[in-house]
């Protein structure tokens, strides 16, 4: 008699274009080698050695970055899960516990009502409520955030049973009440309660303090009397239907001037330790404060992978993609990050597993305590992943221990941040932690269900977008030039393909070099009547055309086949050039300054506040410049140089000059103009508050003039 087969929980398939990717990679590699042969010839015969060397450097970096992307195109896979089969192999009462970590730092930039919505959305998972614990880290130590979660705890007593009894899909209250929900006496009453809670929280934030009228019980008074300590627990044991409530724990970790903060990684490690003393769930979910749950069945999808632990003992984490709501039709800032959050993870998943992107990731707690084969033991037994936390979490013994491990000096002389927990050493703690875990031998999977598991907010100001990317650039370079460099250390630890995949991210800021060279050098040479590319009809002309069209064509194809649009792809490649001229350039400069021991700004929280006028302009597809930020200057200088170079070249053609020598330079300048249309609009055509600051335009015009004068002087030398 044949043994009964277990129901299928998940499957995967290689994407159909895998063979094409490999064939194209071979052909394109030969074209790149031909290009470098052409460069070597030019170094011998060129009259302008500076231009030839500059173009060679640019193309070397472009070729290296192209090679790193190919690792994600060799074996991309698509996974499918079958949560409907889960209860056939696992009884609901045996579902494992989950600890959920949410981090916030500034109630003025990260509105507490948004953090509350995130917490309520995961507390309302279609999952046994007594097996969920939500830990909120407030690095700002703000009574405003504490008050918001006191209000959330009260509202959750009604919200959770309502979602369960009515099989609600949108379990983020703000999203649910903005949808076409069924209006009846119950939902109207519930909405009124939510709006009252929202009003109290927003009034407190506006005043900067919590009014005494909002503190209505003795328990709340006791909570507020402790709010400056490391953490305060807030919970109601039962909801209005008599069911158990998820634990909701507020944590404000201890920090001091003599103890480094380590920013988000430090907050997550504090949560890891505090949660270990209280619940010590074997599964940990990390969430950004604005990334709410969009699917109540997400934990079921997670378990479809974890239930096969014996088949994949090295499986360390399951990453869901970052997805966003509120994107305008063109996604003008390329906030979707299709390649970062969808395409590259699919490719890495076909190797050893995707990278950790900071939110929407479920970990086995065990991964934070050493490699699969060599577990590390923390100094306190209660912090071990094998410890069974069976004491009441409100007992003095548990609370005192939780206070101790959240203290600012607890990590001194320990392995936390180096060999245990989330790793320190980079501003992009998510990328660095995932990379180190995979170097230790852990694997991961990428789960991208049709309905997004999580949805987050996006910055709608260009300054916020570019500043966020600048911070990422600094953090990535901290990894690229550390002893854990992906190209040296990574190759030995995880093999060449995975190392290249991680190297692609680590060297992201290097895009600034070739993008800056191609944004200025061909145009300045055109202004000085200096041809630098092959003329039309030359065999090398067709090589340049193939390299450009091949790279852009494959990128566009990948983007569209990943449920993208041509319009959004155009925004994506435009923002790539804009980030190269601003974020990557400024990030590289900041890293070098920091490396020299000079103090820099450090970590900046991206504002999640939405201005009505800014939102309106964003929905209309208009770039939000607004402030006279230095980060806009290179963009504006490049826009001016490209426009003038193209016009001068066009006038020369009208005069009957040889156009075939300058066609490629004209094309590069024209392409730069197309990518800068929003900059011209902000400089000249707009009068609203989001236009380019006059100060930025004047400074950029002066710098563009200076560049032209300098290039002319160099040519005459």
Coordinates of C-alpha atoms in Angstrom, one line a residue, residues 364-632:
X364 CA 13.0 32.1 11.9
X365 CA 14.3 33.5 15.2
X366 CA 17.0 30.9 15.1
X367 CA 18.8 32.8 12.1
X368 CA 19.9 35.6 14.5
X369 CA 22.0 33.2 16.6
X370 CA 24.7 31.9 14.3
X371 CA 25.0 29.7 11.2
X372 CA 22.7 26.7 10.6
X373 CA 25.5 24.3 11.8
X374 CA 27.1 26.4 14.6
X375 CA 24.5 28.1 16.9
X376 CA 25.6 30.8 19.3
X377 CA 24.4 31.0 22.9
X378 CA 23.6 34.4 24.3
X379 CA 24.8 35.4 27.8
X380 CA 21.3 35.1 29.2
X381 CA 19.5 31.8 28.7
X382 CA 16.1 33.6 28.3
X383 CA 17.4 35.1 25.0
X384 CA 18.1 31.8 23.4
X385 CA 15.8 30.9 20.5
X386 CA 15.1 27.5 22.2
X387 CA 13.9 29.1 25.5
X388 CA 10.3 28.4 26.2
X389 CA 8.7 31.7 27.5
X390 CA 5.9 30.4 29.7
X391 CA 5.8 33.0 32.5
X392 CA 3.1 35.8 32.6
X393 CA 4.5 38.7 30.6
X394 CA 3.2 41.2 33.2
X395 CA 5.1 39.5 36.1
X396 CA 7.7 41.5 37.8
X397 CA 10.4 39.0 36.9
X398 CA 9.7 39.2 33.2
X399 CA 9.3 43.0 33.2
X400 CA 12.5 43.5 35.1
X401 CA 14.5 41.3 32.7
X402 CA 12.9 43.0 29.7
X403 CA 14.0 46.4 31.1
X404 CA 17.5 45.0 31.6
X405 CA 18.0 43.7 28.0
X406 CA 16.6 46.9 26.5
X407 CA 19.1 49.0 28.4
X408 CA 21.5 51.2 26.6
X409 CA 24.6 49.4 27.9
X410 CA 23.4 45.9 27.6
X411 CA 25.1 45.2 24.3
X412 CA 28.6 46.3 25.5
X413 CA 31.1 43.4 25.2
X414 CA 28.6 41.1 23.5
X415 CA 28.1 39.6 20.1
X416 CA 25.0 41.6 19.4
X417 CA 25.2 43.4 16.0
X418 CA 28.3 41.5 14.9
X419 CA 27.5 37.8 15.2
X420 CA 24.0 37.9 16.6
X421 CA 20.9 39.7 15.7
X422 CA 20.5 42.4 13.1
X423 CA 24.0 43.5 12.0
X424 CA 25.7 46.9 12.6
X425 CA 28.1 48.6 10.3
X426 CA 25.9 50.0 7.6
X427 CA 23.0 52.5 7.3
X428 CA 21.2 49.9 5.2
X429 CA 20.9 47.4 8.0
X430 CA 18.4 45.3 6.0
X431 CA 20.7 44.7 3.0
X432 CA 23.7 44.1 5.3
X433 CA 21.9 41.7 7.7
X434 CA 20.4 39.6 4.8
X435 CA 23.8 39.5 3.1
X436 CA 25.6 38.4 6.3
X437 CA 23.0 35.7 7.1
X438 CA 23.3 34.2 3.6
X439 CA 27.1 34.3 3.9
X440 CA 26.7 32.2 7.1
X441 CA 24.8 29.6 5.1
X442 CA 21.1 30.6 5.5
X443 CA 18.8 30.5 2.5
X444 CA 15.6 32.5 1.8
X445 CA 12.6 32.5 -0.5
X446 CA 10.7 35.3 -2.3
X447 CA 6.9 35.1 -2.0
X448 CA 5.0 37.4 -4.4
X449 CA 1.3 36.6 -4.1
X450 CA -1.2 38.2 -6.6
X451 CA -2.7 40.3 -3.8
X452 CA 0.1 42.3 -2.2
X453 CA 0.8 41.1 1.4
X454 CA 1.8 44.6 2.5
X455 CA 1.3 48.1 1.1
X456 CA 3.2 51.2 2.2
X457 CA 3.4 54.9 1.7
X458 CA 5.7 56.7 -0.7
X459 CA 7.5 60.1 -0.4
X460 CA 5.9 62.6 -2.8
X461 CA 8.6 65.2 -2.7
X462 CA 11.6 64.8 -5.0
X463 CA 13.9 66.1 -2.3
X464 CA 12.7 63.3 0.1
X465 CA 13.1 60.7 -2.7
X466 CA 16.6 61.7 -3.5
X467 CA 17.7 62.2 0.1
X468 CA 16.4 58.7 0.9
X469 CA 18.5 57.3 -2.0
X470 CA 21.5 59.2 -0.8
X471 CA 21.3 57.6 2.6
X472 CA 21.0 54.2 1.0
X473 CA 24.1 55.0 -1.1
X474 CA 26.2 55.8 2.0
X475 CA 25.1 52.5 3.7
X476 CA 25.8 50.4 0.6
X477 CA 29.3 51.9 0.2
X478 CA 30.0 51.1 3.9
X479 CA 29.5 47.4 2.9
X480 CA 31.3 47.6 -0.4
X481 CA 34.5 48.9 1.2
X482 CA 34.4 46.7 4.3
X483 CA 36.1 43.4 5.0
X484 CA 32.8 41.8 4.0
X485 CA 33.0 43.1 0.4
X486 CA 30.7 41.0 -1.8
X487 CA 33.2 40.5 -4.5
X488 CA 36.0 39.2 -2.2
X489 CA 34.4 37.8 1.0
X490 CA 31.0 37.1 -0.7
X491 CA 32.5 34.9 -3.5
X492 CA 34.2 32.7 -0.9
X493 CA 31.1 32.5 1.3
X494 CA 28.2 32.1 -1.2
X495 CA 29.7 31.6 -4.7
X496 CA 30.2 33.9 -7.7
X497 CA 26.6 34.4 -8.8
X498 CA 25.1 35.3 -5.4
X499 CA 28.2 37.5 -4.7
X500 CA 27.6 39.4 -8.0
X501 CA 23.9 39.8 -7.1
X502 CA 24.8 41.4 -3.7
X503 CA 27.7 43.3 -5.4
X504 CA 25.1 44.9 -7.7
X505 CA 23.6 46.6 -4.7
X506 CA 26.8 47.3 -2.9
X507 CA 28.2 49.2 -5.8
X508 CA 25.0 51.0 -6.8
X509 CA 26.5 54.5 -6.1
X510 CA 29.1 53.8 -8.7
X511 CA 26.4 54.5 -11.3
X512 CA 27.1 58.2 -10.6
X513 CA 30.5 58.0 -12.4
X514 CA 29.4 56.9 -15.9
X515 CA 26.0 58.7 -15.7
X516 CA 27.8 62.0 -14.8
X517 CA 30.4 61.5 -17.6
X518 CA 27.8 60.8 -20.2
X519 CA 25.6 63.7 -18.9
X520 CA 28.3 66.2 -19.5
X521 CA 31.3 65.1 -21.6
X522 CA 29.7 64.4 -25.0
X523 CA 27.7 67.6 -24.8
X524 CA 30.7 69.8 -23.8
X525 CA 32.7 68.2 -26.7
X526 CA 29.8 68.9 -29.0
X527 CA 29.9 72.6 -28.0
X528 CA 33.6 72.6 -28.7
X529 CA 33.1 70.9 -32.1
X530 CA 35.0 67.8 -31.0
X531 CA 33.7 64.4 -32.3
X532 CA 34.2 61.6 -29.8
X533 CA 32.0 58.8 -31.2
X534 CA 32.2 56.9 -34.5
X535 CA 30.4 58.7 -37.4
X536 CA 27.4 57.3 -39.2
X537 CA 28.3 54.4 -41.5
X538 CA 31.3 53.4 -39.5
X539 CA 31.0 49.7 -38.3
X540 CA 31.7 50.9 -34.7
X541 CA 28.6 53.1 -34.9
X542 CA 26.4 50.1 -35.1
X543 CA 28.1 48.6 -32.1
X544 CA 27.2 51.6 -30.0
X545 CA 23.7 51.5 -31.3
X546 CA 23.4 47.8 -30.4
X547 CA 24.8 48.3 -26.9
X548 CA 22.3 51.1 -26.2
X549 CA 19.3 49.5 -27.7
X550 CA 20.1 46.0 -26.3
X551 CA 20.5 47.2 -22.7
X552 CA 17.5 49.5 -22.7
X553 CA 15.4 47.0 -24.7
X554 CA 16.0 44.1 -22.3
X555 CA 15.4 46.4 -19.3
X556 CA 12.1 47.6 -20.8
X557 CA 11.0 44.0 -21.6
X558 CA 11.7 42.8 -18.1
X559 CA 9.8 45.7 -16.6
X560 CA 6.7 45.3 -18.8
X561 CA 6.6 41.5 -18.3
X562 CA 6.6 42.1 -14.6
X563 CA 3.2 43.7 -14.9
X564 CA 4.7 47.1 -15.6
X565 CA 3.8 49.7 -18.2
X566 CA 5.9 51.6 -20.8
X567 CA 5.0 54.8 -19.1
X568 CA 6.3 53.6 -15.7
X569 CA 9.4 52.1 -17.3
X570 CA 10.2 55.5 -18.8
X571 CA 9.9 57.1 -15.3
X572 CA 12.1 54.3 -13.9
X573 CA 15.0 54.9 -16.4
X574 CA 14.6 58.7 -16.0
X575 CA 14.9 58.4 -12.2
X576 CA 17.9 56.2 -12.7
X577 CA 19.7 59.0 -14.4
X578 CA 18.5 61.6 -11.9
X579 CA 19.6 59.5 -9.0
X580 CA 23.0 59.0 -10.6
X581 CA 23.5 62.8 -10.9
X582 CA 22.3 63.5 -7.4
X583 CA 21.7 60.8 -4.8
X584 CA 24.6 58.5 -5.9
X585 CA 27.0 61.4 -6.4
X586 CA 26.1 63.1 -3.0
X587 CA 26.1 59.7 -1.2
X588 CA 29.5 58.8 -2.5
X589 CA 30.8 62.2 -1.5
X590 CA 29.2 61.9 2.0
X591 CA 30.8 58.4 2.4
X592 CA 34.2 59.7 1.5
X593 CA 33.9 62.6 4.0
X594 CA 32.6 60.2 6.7
X595 CA 35.5 57.8 5.9
X596 CA 38.0 60.7 6.5
X597 CA 36.5 61.1 10.0
X598 CA 34.5 64.2 9.3
X599 CA 31.1 64.3 10.9
X600 CA 28.1 64.0 8.5
X601 CA 24.3 64.3 9.0
X602 CA 23.9 60.6 9.7
X603 CA 20.5 58.9 9.7
X604 CA 17.5 61.0 8.6
X605 CA 13.9 59.8 8.8
X606 CA 12.0 60.2 5.6
X607 CA 8.9 62.3 6.1
X608 CA 5.6 60.4 5.8
X609 CA 3.5 63.6 6.2
X610 CA 1.3 64.4 3.2
X611 CA 0.6 68.0 2.2
X612 CA -2.7 68.5 0.3
X613 CA -1.2 70.7 -2.3
X614 CA 1.8 68.4 -2.8
X615 CA -0.5 65.4 -3.1
X616 CA -2.5 67.2 -5.7
X617 CA 0.6 68.1 -7.8
X618 CA 1.8 64.5 -7.4
X619 CA -1.4 63.1 -8.7
X620 CA -1.1 65.4 -11.7
X621 CA 2.3 64.0 -12.4
X622 CA 4.3 67.2 -11.5
X623 CA 7.7 67.0 -9.9
X624 CA 7.9 68.5 -6.4
X625 CA 11.1 70.6 -6.2
X626 CA 10.0 73.3 -3.8
X627 CA 13.1 73.7 -1.6
X628 CA 16.4 75.2 -2.8
X629 CA 18.3 71.9 -2.2
X630 CA 21.9 71.4 -3.3
X631 CA 20.9 68.0 -4.5
X632 CA 18.9 69.6 -7.4

